XYZ file of C-alpha atoms in Angstrom:
244
model
C -72.789 -35.205 -64.677
C -72.976 -31.622 -63.329
C -76.043 -31.267 -61.096
C -76.824 -28.044 -59.226
C -76.549 -30.002 -55.982
C -73.896 -32.734 -55.756
C -76.291 -34.930 -53.743
C -78.453 -35.280 -56.865
C -75.714 -36.631 -59.137
C -76.598 -39.962 -60.746
C -73.345 -40.974 -62.420
C -70.884 -40.744 -59.545
C -70.667 -42.062 -55.994
C -72.520 -39.971 -53.421
C -73.313 -40.618 -49.747
C -75.663 -38.735 -47.446
C -78.307 -39.518 -44.838
C -81.558 -40.799 -46.313
C -84.630 -42.659 -45.057
C -86.741 -45.689 -45.895
C -90.204 -45.850 -44.352
C -92.065 -49.136 -43.826
C -95.852 -49.293 -43.601
C -98.345 -51.979 -42.654
C -101.494 -52.369 -44.750
C -104.852 -53.440 -43.319
C -106.472 -55.435 -46.189
C -109.983 -54.921 -44.818
C -109.900 -51.137 -44.410
C -107.028 -50.416 -46.846
C -105.461 -48.199 -44.185
C -101.707 -47.742 -43.921
C -99.883 -47.409 -40.615
C -96.184 -46.555 -40.338
C -94.309 -49.215 -38.345
C -90.653 -48.261 -38.847
C -88.352 -45.590 -40.271
C -84.872 -46.693 -41.353
C -82.238 -43.978 -41.565
C -78.907 -44.673 -43.263
C -75.964 -42.913 -44.914
C -76.042 -44.772 -48.237
C -77.536 -41.870 -50.256
C -80.728 -42.147 -52.309
C -82.185 -45.640 -52.801
C -84.315 -47.356 -55.454
C -85.417 -50.850 -56.607
C -86.585 -51.827 -53.110
C -87.472 -55.540 -52.877
C -88.090 -57.964 -50.037
C -86.102 -61.192 -49.964
C -88.994 -63.486 -49.119
C -86.910 -66.397 -47.863
C -85.585 -64.475 -44.865
C -88.827 -63.882 -42.941
C -88.961 -65.233 -39.367
C -91.161 -64.752 -36.306
C -89.293 -61.642 -35.120
C -88.036 -60.482 -38.520
C -90.131 -58.758 -41.167
C -87.616 -59.870 -43.779
C -84.474 -58.764 -45.579
C -84.839 -55.614 -47.651
C -82.637 -55.174 -50.741
C -82.098 -51.948 -52.680
C -79.693 -50.055 -54.951
C -77.831 -47.172 -53.306
C -76.423 -43.912 -54.619
C -73.007 -45.059 -53.407
C -73.011 -47.566 -56.295
C -73.874 -50.745 -54.394
C -76.745 -53.104 -53.636
C -77.337 -53.493 -49.922
C -79.445 -55.919 -47.915
C -80.802 -55.016 -44.464
C -82.384 -57.419 -41.998
C -85.480 -55.612 -40.745
C -86.676 -56.474 -37.243
C -89.971 -55.089 -35.978
C -91.621 -54.622 -32.596
C -95.126 -53.758 -31.464
C -94.324 -50.036 -31.392
C -93.202 -47.576 -34.059
C -89.406 -47.316 -34.253
C -86.748 -45.137 -35.841
C -83.484 -46.978 -36.517
C -80.158 -45.841 -37.938
C -78.080 -48.363 -39.889
C -74.370 -47.681 -40.269
C -73.585 -51.078 -41.798
C -75.824 -53.336 -43.946
C -76.212 -57.074 -43.475
C -74.751 -57.598 -46.976
C -73.174 -55.115 -49.400
C -72.571 -55.936 -53.079
C -70.319 -53.775 -55.249
C -67.455 -53.684 -57.741
C -64.668 -51.072 -57.495
C -64.845 -48.006 -59.776
C -68.255 -48.795 -61.329
C -71.756 -48.308 -59.935
C -74.618 -50.804 -59.828
C -77.795 -49.309 -61.276
C -80.390 -52.121 -61.023
C -80.758 -55.767 -59.982
C -83.090 -58.743 -59.598
C -82.965 -62.067 -57.771
C -82.069 -65.079 -59.923
C -82.606 -67.474 -57.005
C -82.862 -67.216 -53.194
C -79.048 -67.117 -53.027
C -78.151 -65.454 -56.342
C -78.521 -61.891 -57.586
C -77.925 -60.377 -61.043
C -76.894 -56.704 -61.253
C -76.731 -54.162 -64.063
C -74.052 -51.452 -64.103
C -73.701 -47.915 -65.427
C -71.061 -49.069 -67.950
C -73.456 -51.567 -69.596
C -72.060 -54.685 -67.918
C -74.056 -57.376 -66.086
C -72.732 -59.421 -63.148
C -73.993 -62.343 -61.082
C -73.254 -62.652 -57.342
C -73.686 -65.466 -54.852
C -75.147 -63.920 -51.675
C -73.118 -66.315 -49.528
C -69.872 -64.860 -50.959
C -70.264 -61.488 -52.683
C -66.589 -60.562 -52.995
C -66.137 -61.934 -56.536
C -68.965 -62.180 -59.138
C -69.706 -65.447 -60.913
C -69.463 -63.523 -64.191
C -69.027 -59.910 -65.320
C -69.960 -59.467 -68.980
C -70.658 -56.564 -71.292
C -74.254 -56.587 -72.569
C -74.955 -52.914 -73.417
C -72.871 -49.921 -74.430
C -74.341 -47.600 -71.798
C -76.126 -47.259 -68.436
C -78.534 -50.153 -67.713
C -81.748 -48.667 -66.308
C -83.958 -51.770 -65.932
C -83.304 -55.458 -65.231
C -85.826 -58.230 -64.641
C -85.556 -62.038 -64.508
C -88.127 -64.488 -65.889
C -88.395 -67.730 -63.926
C -90.515 -70.842 -64.454
C -90.701 -74.470 -63.355
C -90.523 -75.492 -67.001
C -88.092 -72.993 -68.561
C -84.532 -71.832 -67.885
C -84.268 -68.371 -66.270
C -84.116 -65.476 -68.716
C -82.687 -62.029 -67.954
C -84.160 -58.888 -69.557
C -82.158 -55.650 -69.626
C -82.916 -52.180 -70.985
C -80.280 -49.491 -71.390
C -80.278 -45.725 -71.846
C -79.366 -46.370 -75.489
C -82.884 -47.834 -75.903
C -81.941 -51.463 -76.601
C -84.083 -54.168 -74.969
C -82.204 -57.487 -74.715
C -83.100 -60.907 -73.299
C -80.567 -63.669 -72.640
C -79.870 -66.866 -70.722
C -77.342 -66.037 -67.953
C -75.689 -69.436 -68.467
C -74.631 -68.467 -71.999
C -74.984 -64.744 -72.703
C -72.933 -64.745 -75.910
C -75.071 -67.220 -77.892
C -78.489 -66.525 -76.337
C -78.541 -62.706 -76.330
C -81.500 -61.514 -78.417
C -82.653 -58.011 -79.321
C -86.356 -57.588 -78.556
C -86.704 -54.009 -79.768
C -85.185 -50.560 -79.504
C -86.846 -47.515 -77.971
C -86.102 -43.854 -78.338
C -83.384 -42.955 -75.862
C -84.836 -42.295 -72.402
C -84.047 -43.058 -68.782
C -87.560 -44.227 -67.811
C -88.362 -47.676 -69.244
C -89.578 -49.950 -66.433
C -89.832 -53.705 -66.975
C -91.373 -56.412 -64.785
C -92.200 -60.115 -65.076
C -95.564 -61.914 -65.059
C -95.020 -65.542 -63.915
C -98.431 -66.831 -65.048
C -97.749 -65.769 -68.635
C -93.945 -66.271 -68.619
C -93.849 -62.769 -70.083
C -92.135 -59.448 -69.492
C -94.249 -56.308 -69.349
C -92.645 -52.961 -70.096
C -93.360 -49.419 -71.138
C -92.059 -47.882 -74.344
C -90.586 -44.895 -72.559
C -93.878 -43.058 -72.990
C -97.511 -43.996 -72.239
C -97.790 -47.505 -73.739
C -97.562 -50.886 -71.982
C -96.520 -54.003 -73.895
C -95.652 -57.638 -73.180
C -93.155 -60.027 -74.736
C -92.620 -63.746 -74.121
C -88.889 -64.689 -74.018
C -89.353 -67.806 -76.165
C -90.963 -65.614 -78.850
C -89.048 -62.366 -78.508
C -89.986 -61.341 -82.057
C -93.653 -60.817 -81.062
C -94.544 -57.789 -78.941
C -98.138 -57.543 -77.688
C -99.747 -54.167 -76.836
C -101.611 -54.158 -73.509
C -102.938 -50.634 -72.948
C -102.342 -46.916 -73.268
C -102.194 -44.510 -70.342
C -102.884 -40.792 -70.339
C -99.328 -39.912 -69.358
C -95.836 -41.410 -69.136
C -95.520 -44.784 -67.398
C -92.695 -44.530 -64.845
C -93.062 -47.823 -62.932
C -94.703 -51.226 -63.374
C -95.649 -53.869 -60.807
C -96.933 -57.407 -61.340
C -98.498 -60.136 -59.227
C -97.623 -63.797 -58.824
C -101.268 -64.576 -58.143
C -102.989 -62.950 -61.119
C -101.899 -62.410 -64.741
C -103.227 -58.827 -64.852
């Protein structure tokens, strides 16, 4: 609440110039080359994800991220044959609710996004009309630090949320009240990443320290250890092509 520099505050709205850099990867040589730098005045950014359905011949895609000004913004990223530096004053889409900041999000469908807030609430937005959320419900008692959505051709979508209070919940967004289930509780921390493995219909998460574990939503009572690392796990990524 009282950082040495106001630009570092996490629990209040802050705006300043920041940058996002985009690189191209050569899969044969594993070399990275910078293709674009995006400057903006939205403050620090996190939870960067590409919206895969928006890629065209002259567009790399639509990039979504959480901003320090308390919103989720989507930018349409156009590329050329030469390196570029661009400044964005306005996003393609901005999602927010007055007087409360969004802290994390995930895509429920190509046109729907689910966001977690610093007050413990969860909201769903239709990207074609983001002014009013489809729902805005209390799930946790404190800041939601991680949110991930499990999807499958054979199962209903399931939302997983983890809060600073350490509670790990899963629920069906169609009926949060009756489907909300406690998976486990961790020691209070602000670093508990969670991601989703489609091949296993399972969430993978850290325990706030050096352990990785998985849990299947339909059997939330069973947590499966995966591995131990030598130091704290701060982020987790998964693949749609391979279960590991």
